[in-house]
Amino acid sequence: MNLSFFDQFSSPSLLGIPLILVATLLPALLLPSPNNRWITGRLSVLQLWLINLITKQLMIPLDKKGHKWALILTSLMLFLLLTNLLGLLPYTFTPTTQLSMNLALAFPLWLATLLIGLRNQPSVSLGHLLPEGTPTPLIPALILIETTSLLIRPLALGVRLTANLTAGHLLIQLISTATTVLFSTMPAISFLTLIILFLLTILEVAVAMIQAYVFVLLLSLYLQENI
């Protein structure tokens, strides 16, 4: 029984072929397609308004030099948002519950921000490793601590997203299982757990959106430190 709860996080396959690529590309079908008209309907207006809102929010902590990253950050935000929300549907697979995928998204982008800082302002970027006014005996220890905290950033990004989504999916499955088991023996308790399941689902929708925003926002803050 314990193993079955984690079966939802294993990559589905058909005839031995992993379907994680299909699950990864599915959110792209929900994005507006190119057209010879700016507005093709109410849905396109809503999509364009959402993209504009997300772009404005992500560009707030960045100066003009960081606005070159608007397309990358907005695309990543939309991808994570749609993937997290689609993963809450029944009988679906959530690619962002895989730590390997989240690290594959976090590490290259974090490394790009770090290399930009080392290329454009090496003294300032290296200066973050040693706070000003540090006592001389503490300099080696602080450099080691700051270097470790710098290198652990992509791991923290990936683990945070994976842990929050995995915990939410497990809670939903546990409570839904309890609701089904208790329905025949204790209907009143089953109804209460159903209400809890409904509220938890609303909470998980909020968590899916917040975690996508936090992931991209932290990347934008790392970028701002290096430009």
PDB file of C-alpha atoms in Angstrom:
ATOM      1  CA  MET A   1       0.000   0.000   0.000  1.00  0.00           C
ATOM      2  CA  ASN A   2       2.814   2.411   0.821  1.00  0.00           C
ATOM      3  CA  LEU A   3       4.467   1.803  -2.523  1.00  0.00           C
ATOM      4  CA  SER A   4       1.232   2.430  -4.418  1.00  0.00           C
ATOM      5  CA  PHE A   5       1.085   5.987  -3.087  1.00  0.00           C
ATOM      6  CA  PHE A   6       4.350   6.758  -4.859  1.00  0.00           C
ATOM      7  CA  ASP A   7       3.422   5.071  -8.123  1.00  0.00           C
ATOM      8  CA  GLN A   8       1.938   8.361  -9.320  1.00  0.00           C
ATOM      9  CA  PHE A   9       5.434   9.877  -9.382  1.00  0.00           C
ATOM     10  CA  SER A  10       6.910   7.227 -11.684  1.00  0.00           C
ATOM     11  CA  SER A  11       7.205   8.233 -15.319  1.00  0.00           C
ATOM     12  CA  PRO A  12       4.434   6.598 -17.402  1.00  0.00           C
ATOM     13  CA  SER A  13       5.414   4.578 -20.430  1.00  0.00           C
ATOM     14  CA  LEU A  14       3.700   3.055 -23.456  1.00  0.00           C
ATOM     15  CA  LEU A  15       5.277  -0.011 -25.070  1.00  0.00           C
ATOM     16  CA  GLY A  16       8.425   0.720 -23.105  1.00  0.00           C
ATOM     17  CA  ILE A  17       8.601   4.333 -24.378  1.00  0.00           C
ATOM     18  CA  PRO A  18       8.594   7.016 -21.621  1.00  0.00           C
ATOM     19  CA  LEU A  19       5.736   9.480 -21.997  1.00  0.00           C
ATOM     20  CA  ILE A  20       7.303  12.227 -19.883  1.00  0.00           C
ATOM     21  CA  LEU A  21       8.147  14.129 -23.075  1.00  0.00           C
ATOM     22  CA  VAL A  22       4.460  14.187 -24.021  1.00  0.00           C
ATOM     23  CA  ALA A  23       3.536  15.426 -20.540  1.00  0.00           C
ATOM     24  CA  THR A  24       6.238  18.101 -20.803  1.00  0.00           C
ATOM     25  CA  LEU A  25       5.103  19.374 -24.212  1.00  0.00           C
ATOM     26  CA  LEU A  26       1.361  19.303 -23.410  1.00  0.00           C
ATOM     27  CA  PRO A  27       1.266  22.794 -21.770  1.00  0.00           C
ATOM     28  CA  ALA A  28       2.532  24.287 -25.043  1.00  0.00           C
ATOM     29  CA  LEU A  29      -0.791  23.361 -26.649  1.00  0.00           C
ATOM     30  CA  LEU A  30      -2.583  25.760 -24.281  1.00  0.00           C
ATOM     31  CA  LEU A  31      -0.529  28.781 -25.313  1.00  0.00           C
ATOM     32  CA  PRO A  32      -1.804  31.163 -28.017  1.00  0.00           C
ATOM     33  CA  SER A  33      -0.762  30.107 -31.513  1.00  0.00           C
ATOM     34  CA  PRO A  34       0.588  32.601 -34.096  1.00  0.00           C
ATOM     35  CA  ASN A  35      -2.098  34.277 -36.147  1.00  0.00           C
ATOM     36  CA  ASN A  36      -2.397  37.147 -38.599  1.00  0.00           C
ATOM     37  CA  ARG A  37      -4.658  38.952 -36.123  1.00  0.00           C
ATOM     38  CA  TRP A  38      -3.670  40.289 -32.716  1.00  0.00           C
ATOM     39  CA  ILE A  39      -6.860  39.131 -31.023  1.00  0.00           C
ATOM     40  CA  THR A  40      -8.783  36.064 -32.106  1.00  0.00           C
ATOM     41  CA  GLY A  41     -11.250  35.741 -29.226  1.00  0.00           C
ATOM     42  CA  ARG A  42     -11.876  36.183 -25.529  1.00  0.00           C
ATOM     43  CA  LEU A  43      -9.534  33.324 -24.654  1.00  0.00           C
ATOM     44  CA  SER A  44      -6.646  34.977 -26.479  1.00  0.00           C
ATOM     45  CA  VAL A  45      -7.390  38.259 -24.689  1.00  0.00           C
ATOM     46  CA  LEU A  46      -7.257  36.451 -21.346  1.00  0.00           C
ATOM     47  CA  GLN A  47      -4.022  34.700 -22.286  1.00  0.00           C
ATOM     48  CA  LEU A  48      -2.354  37.900 -23.444  1.00  0.00           C
ATOM     49  CA  TRP A  49      -3.485  39.708 -20.282  1.00  0.00           C
ATOM     50  CA  LEU A  50      -2.043  36.914 -18.113  1.00  0.00           C
ATOM     51  CA  ILE A  51       1.264  36.901 -20.013  1.00  0.00           C
ATOM     52  CA  ASN A  52       1.495  40.689 -19.707  1.00  0.00           C
ATOM     53  CA  LEU A  53       0.782  40.536 -15.970  1.00  0.00           C
ATOM     54  CA  ILE A  54       3.368  37.808 -15.375  1.00  0.00           C
ATOM     55  CA  THR A  55       6.004  39.685 -17.386  1.00  0.00           C
ATOM     56  CA  LYS A  56       5.440  42.906 -15.427  1.00  0.00           C
ATOM     57  CA  GLN A  57       5.689  41.121 -12.088  1.00  0.00           C
ATOM     58  CA  LEU A  58       8.902  39.330 -13.046  1.00  0.00           C
ATOM     59  CA  MET A  59      10.564  42.484 -14.392  1.00  0.00           C
ATOM     60  CA  ILE A  60       9.926  44.545 -11.234  1.00  0.00           C
ATOM     61  CA  PRO A  61      13.142  43.486  -9.404  1.00  0.00           C
ATOM     62  CA  LEU A  62      15.266  43.813 -12.581  1.00  0.00           C
ATOM     63  CA  ASP A  63      16.795  46.885 -14.152  1.00  0.00           C
ATOM     64  CA  LYS A  64      16.872  47.533 -17.901  1.00  0.00           C
ATOM     65  CA  LYS A  65      19.825  45.202 -18.477  1.00  0.00           C
ATOM     66  CA  GLY A  66      17.825  42.303 -17.048  1.00  0.00           C
ATOM     67  CA  HIS A  67      14.851  42.940 -19.344  1.00  0.00           C
ATOM     68  CA  LYS A  68      16.660  40.926 -22.012  1.00  0.00           C
ATOM     69  CA  TRP A  69      15.671  37.868 -19.963  1.00  0.00           C
ATOM     70  CA  ALA A  70      11.952  38.689 -20.148  1.00  0.00           C
ATOM     71  CA  LEU A  71      11.182  36.049 -22.780  1.00  0.00           C
ATOM     72  CA  ILE A  72      13.094  33.288 -20.971  1.00  0.00           C
ATOM     73  CA  LEU A  73      11.662  34.041 -17.527  1.00  0.00           C
ATOM     74  CA  THR A  74       8.083  34.503 -18.766  1.00  0.00           C
ATOM     75  CA  SER A  75       8.222  31.284 -20.804  1.00  0.00           C
ATOM     76  CA  LEU A  76       9.587  29.381 -17.812  1.00  0.00           C
ATOM     77  CA  MET A  77       6.897  30.830 -15.573  1.00  0.00           C
ATOM     78  CA  LEU A  78       4.108  29.822 -17.960  1.00  0.00           C
ATOM     79  CA  PHE A  79       5.589  26.361 -18.426  1.00  0.00           C
ATOM     80  CA  LEU A  80       5.839  25.695 -14.679  1.00  0.00           C
ATOM     81  CA  LEU A  81       2.420  27.196 -14.003  1.00  0.00           C
ATOM     82  CA  LEU A  82       0.618  25.126 -16.631  1.00  0.00           C
ATOM     83  CA  THR A  83       2.536  21.944 -15.774  1.00  0.00           C
ATOM     84  CA  ASN A  84       1.777  22.255 -12.058  1.00  0.00           C
ATOM     85  CA  LEU A  85      -1.914  22.976 -12.626  1.00  0.00           C
ATOM     86  CA  LEU A  86      -2.407  20.228 -15.208  1.00  0.00           C
ATOM     87  CA  GLY A  87      -0.780  17.782 -12.798  1.00  0.00           C
ATOM     88  CA  LEU A  88      -3.675  18.294 -10.368  1.00  0.00           C
ATOM     89  CA  LEU A  89      -6.148  16.773 -12.824  1.00  0.00           C
ATOM     90  CA  PRO A  90      -7.096  13.117 -12.221  1.00  0.00           C
ATOM     91  CA  TYR A  91      -5.065  10.427 -13.987  1.00  0.00           C
ATOM     92  CA  THR A  92      -2.344  12.852 -15.051  1.00  0.00           C
ATOM     93  CA  PHE A  93       1.412  12.907 -14.550  1.00  0.00           C
ATOM     94  CA  THR A  94       3.260  15.938 -13.157  1.00  0.00           C
ATOM     95  CA  PRO A  95       6.782  16.243 -14.606  1.00  0.00           C
ATOM     96  CA  THR A  96       7.711  18.886 -12.020  1.00  0.00           C
ATOM     97  CA  THR A  97       7.516  16.292  -9.233  1.00  0.00           C
ATOM     98  CA  GLN A  98      10.726  14.827 -10.680  1.00  0.00           C
ATOM     99  CA  LEU A  99      13.819  16.259  -8.999  1.00  0.00           C
ATOM    100  CA  SER A 100      15.939  15.511 -12.058  1.00  0.00           C
ATOM    101  CA  MET A 101      13.752  17.697 -14.267  1.00  0.00           C
ATOM    102  CA  ASN A 102      13.642  20.582 -11.780  1.00  0.00           C
ATOM    103  CA  LEU A 103      17.418  20.490 -11.394  1.00  0.00           C
ATOM    104  CA  ALA A 104      17.752  20.440 -15.185  1.00  0.00           C
ATOM    105  CA  LEU A 105      15.748  23.677 -15.265  1.00  0.00           C
ATOM    106  CA  ALA A 106      17.410  25.336 -12.271  1.00  0.00           C
ATOM    107  CA  PHE A 107      21.103  24.546 -12.773  1.00  0.00           C
ATOM    108  CA  PRO A 108      21.686  25.927 -16.317  1.00  0.00           C
ATOM    109  CA  LEU A 109      19.777  29.163 -15.603  1.00  0.00           C
ATOM    110  CA  TRP A 110      21.553  29.690 -12.269  1.00  0.00           C
ATOM    111  CA  LEU A 111      24.906  28.996 -13.943  1.00  0.00           C
ATOM    112  CA  ALA A 112      24.072  31.508 -16.692  1.00  0.00           C
ATOM    113  CA  THR A 113      23.364  34.248 -14.126  1.00  0.00           C
ATOM    114  CA  LEU A 114      26.616  33.419 -12.331  1.00  0.00           C
ATOM    115  CA  LEU A 115      28.692  33.505 -15.523  1.00  0.00           C
ATOM    116  CA  ILE A 116      27.114  36.825 -16.537  1.00  0.00           C
ATOM    117  CA  GLY A 117      28.199  38.312 -13.225  1.00  0.00           C
ATOM    118  CA  LEU A 118      31.718  36.928 -13.476  1.00  0.00           C
ATOM    119  CA  ARG A 119      32.062  38.282 -17.019  1.00  0.00           C
ATOM    120  CA  ASN A 120      30.551  41.743 -16.558  1.00  0.00           C
ATOM    121  CA  GLN A 121      31.546  42.597 -12.979  1.00  0.00           C
ATOM    122  CA  PRO A 122      33.935  39.974 -11.547  1.00  0.00           C
ATOM    123  CA  SER A 123      35.025  42.040  -8.552  1.00  0.00           C
ATOM    124  CA  VAL A 124      31.434  42.699  -7.452  1.00  0.00           C
ATOM    125  CA  SER A 125      30.381  39.075  -7.956  1.00  0.00           C
ATOM    126  CA  LEU A 126      33.345  37.753  -5.985  1.00  0.00           C
ATOM    127  CA  GLY A 127      32.769  40.452  -3.373  1.00  0.00           C
ATOM    128  CA  HIS A 128      29.485  38.762  -2.404  1.00  0.00           C
ATOM    129  CA  LEU A 129      31.552  35.912  -0.959  1.00  0.00           C
ATOM    130  CA  LEU A 130      33.062  38.196   1.707  1.00  0.00           C
ATOM    131  CA  PRO A 131      30.825  40.772   3.444  1.00  0.00           C
ATOM    132  CA  GLU A 132      32.412  44.153   4.088  1.00  0.00           C
ATOM    133  CA  GLY A 133      33.863  44.670   7.560  1.00  0.00           C
ATOM    134  CA  THR A 134      34.390  40.982   8.296  1.00  0.00           C
ATOM    135  CA  PRO A 135      36.956  40.351  11.090  1.00  0.00           C
ATOM    136  CA  THR A 136      40.183  38.853   9.753  1.00  0.00           C
ATOM    137  CA  PRO A 137      39.990  35.555  11.697  1.00  0.00           C
ATOM    138  CA  LEU A 138      36.516  34.872  10.252  1.00  0.00           C
ATOM    139  CA  ILE A 139      37.436  35.495   6.614  1.00  0.00           C
ATOM    140  CA  PRO A 140      38.242  31.839   5.639  1.00  0.00           C
ATOM    141  CA  ALA A 141      35.137  30.487   7.350  1.00  0.00           C
ATOM    142  CA  LEU A 142      32.828  33.117   5.813  1.00  0.00           C
ATOM    143  CA  ILE A 143      34.245  32.588   2.330  1.00  0.00           C
ATOM    144  CA  LEU A 144      33.601  28.852   2.696  1.00  0.00           C
ATOM    145  CA  ILE A 145      30.059  29.412   4.004  1.00  0.00           C
ATOM    146  CA  GLU A 146      29.150  31.941   1.296  1.00  0.00           C
ATOM    147  CA  THR A 147      30.598  29.728  -1.429  1.00  0.00           C
ATOM    148  CA  THR A 148      28.567  26.783  -0.157  1.00  0.00           C
ATOM    149  CA  SER A 149      25.384  28.860  -0.015  1.00  0.00           C
ATOM    150  CA  LEU A 150      26.061  30.066  -3.572  1.00  0.00           C
ATOM    151  CA  LEU A 151      26.608  26.573  -4.962  1.00  0.00           C
ATOM    152  CA  ILE A 152      23.568  25.145  -3.183  1.00  0.00           C
ATOM    153  CA  ARG A 153      21.143  27.623  -4.798  1.00  0.00           C
ATOM    154  CA  PRO A 154      20.153  25.451  -7.798  1.00  0.00           C
ATOM    155  CA  LEU A 155      19.695  22.446  -5.517  1.00  0.00           C
ATOM    156  CA  ALA A 156      17.462  24.491  -3.236  1.00  0.00           C
ATOM    157  CA  LEU A 157      15.385  25.652  -6.209  1.00  0.00           C
ATOM    158  CA  GLY A 158      14.829  22.115  -7.461  1.00  0.00           C
ATOM    159  CA  VAL A 159      14.213  20.531  -4.054  1.00  0.00           C
ATOM    160  CA  ARG A 160      11.763  23.267  -2.999  1.00  0.00           C
ATOM    161  CA  LEU A 161       9.586  22.811  -6.074  1.00  0.00           C
ATOM    162  CA  THR A 162       9.756  19.013  -5.944  1.00  0.00           C
ATOM    163  CA  ALA A 163       9.043  18.739  -2.213  1.00  0.00           C
ATOM    164  CA  ASN A 164       6.046  21.084  -2.204  1.00  0.00           C
ATOM    165  CA  LEU A 165       4.352  19.442  -5.183  1.00  0.00           C
ATOM    166  CA  THR A 166       5.113  15.896  -4.006  1.00  0.00           C
ATOM    167  CA  ALA A 167       3.770  16.568  -0.514  1.00  0.00           C
ATOM    168  CA  GLY A 168       0.582  18.051  -1.919  1.00  0.00           C
ATOM    169  CA  HIS A 169      -0.052  15.134  -4.264  1.00  0.00           C
ATOM    170  CA  LEU A 170       0.546  12.642  -1.465  1.00  0.00           C
ATOM    171  CA  LEU A 171      -1.875  14.425   0.867  1.00  0.00           C
ATOM    172  CA  ILE A 172      -4.563  14.516  -1.818  1.00  0.00           C
ATOM    173  CA  GLN A 173      -4.158  10.802  -2.509  1.00  0.00           C
ATOM    174  CA  LEU A 174      -4.157   9.876   1.186  1.00  0.00           C
ATOM    175  CA  ILE A 175      -7.303  11.880   1.964  1.00  0.00           C
ATOM    176  CA  SER A 176      -9.098  10.700  -1.165  1.00  0.00           C
ATOM    177  CA  THR A 177      -8.274   7.084  -0.239  1.00  0.00           C
ATOM    178  CA  ALA A 178      -9.625   7.650   3.270  1.00  0.00           C
ATOM    179  CA  THR A 179     -12.807   9.183   1.835  1.00  0.00           C
ATOM    180  CA  THR A 180     -13.408   6.135  -0.371  1.00  0.00           C
ATOM    181  CA  VAL A 181     -12.668   3.586   2.376  1.00  0.00           C
ATOM    182  CA  LEU A 182     -14.838   5.303   5.000  1.00  0.00           C
ATOM    183  CA  PHE A 183     -17.814   5.848   2.694  1.00  0.00           C
ATOM    184  CA  SER A 184     -19.354   2.409   3.298  1.00  0.00           C
ATOM    185  CA  THR A 185     -18.717   2.240   7.053  1.00  0.00           C
ATOM    186  CA  MET A 186     -18.832   5.846   8.326  1.00  0.00           C
ATOM    187  CA  PRO A 187     -20.576   8.118   5.809  1.00  0.00           C
ATOM    188  CA  ALA A 188     -20.484  11.167   8.102  1.00  0.00           C
ATOM    189  CA  ILE A 189     -16.715  10.935   8.574  1.00  0.00           C
ATOM    190  CA  SER A 190     -16.339  10.296   4.865  1.00  0.00           C
ATOM    191  CA  PHE A 191     -18.288  13.501   4.112  1.00  0.00           C
ATOM    192  CA  LEU A 192     -16.021  15.477   6.431  1.00  0.00           C
ATOM    193  CA  THR A 193     -12.922  14.109   4.753  1.00  0.00           C
ATOM    194  CA  LEU A 194     -14.485  14.985   1.389  1.00  0.00           C
ATOM    195  CA  ILE A 195     -14.804  18.597   2.527  1.00  0.00           C
ATOM    196  CA  ILE A 196     -11.176  18.525   3.685  1.00  0.00           C
ATOM    197  CA  LEU A 197     -10.201  17.089   0.305  1.00  0.00           C
ATOM    198  CA  PHE A 198     -12.010  19.911  -1.482  1.00  0.00           C
ATOM    199  CA  LEU A 199     -10.285  22.566   0.621  1.00  0.00           C
ATOM    200  CA  LEU A 200      -6.931  20.841   0.179  1.00  0.00           C
ATOM    201  CA  THR A 201      -7.393  20.825  -3.585  1.00  0.00           C
ATOM    202  CA  ILE A 202      -7.984  24.589  -3.551  1.00  0.00           C
ATOM    203  CA  LEU A 203      -4.859  24.968  -1.423  1.00  0.00           C
ATOM    204  CA  GLU A 204      -2.831  22.860  -3.849  1.00  0.00           C
ATOM    205  CA  VAL A 205      -3.968  25.012  -6.768  1.00  0.00           C
ATOM    206  CA  ALA A 206      -2.614  28.026  -4.889  1.00  0.00           C
ATOM    207  CA  VAL A 207       0.602  26.158  -4.037  1.00  0.00           C
ATOM    208  CA  ALA A 208       1.093  25.172  -7.692  1.00  0.00           C
ATOM    209  CA  MET A 209       0.875  28.813  -8.765  1.00  0.00           C
ATOM    210  CA  ILE A 210       2.962  30.171  -5.887  1.00  0.00           C
ATOM    211  CA  GLN A 211       5.766  27.628  -6.338  1.00  0.00           C
ATOM    212  CA  ALA A 212       6.037  28.404 -10.052  1.00  0.00           C
ATOM    213  CA  TYR A 213       6.228  32.119  -9.239  1.00  0.00           C
ATOM    214  CA  VAL A 214       8.788  31.624  -6.444  1.00  0.00           C
ATOM    215  CA  PHE A 215      11.010  29.473  -8.686  1.00  0.00           C
ATOM    216  CA  VAL A 216      11.205  32.127 -11.402  1.00  0.00           C
ATOM    217  CA  LEU A 217      11.313  35.057  -8.956  1.00  0.00           C
ATOM    218  CA  LEU A 218      14.385  33.641  -7.208  1.00  0.00           C
ATOM    219  CA  LEU A 219      16.071  33.191 -10.581  1.00  0.00           C
ATOM    220  CA  SER A 220      15.339  36.831 -11.404  1.00  0.00           C
ATOM    221  CA  LEU A 221      16.815  37.916  -8.054  1.00  0.00           C
ATOM    222  CA  TYR A 222      19.948  35.860  -8.742  1.00  0.00           C
ATOM    223  CA  LEU A 223      20.132  37.589 -12.122  1.00  0.00           C
ATOM    224  CA  GLN A 224      19.779  41.036 -10.549  1.00  0.00           C
ATOM    225  CA  GLU A 225      22.743  40.313  -8.265  1.00  0.00           C
ATOM    226  CA  ASN A 226      24.978  39.748 -11.290  1.00  0.00           C
ATOM    227  CA  ILE A 227      24.025  42.527 -13.687  1.00  0.00           C
TER     228      ILE A 227
END
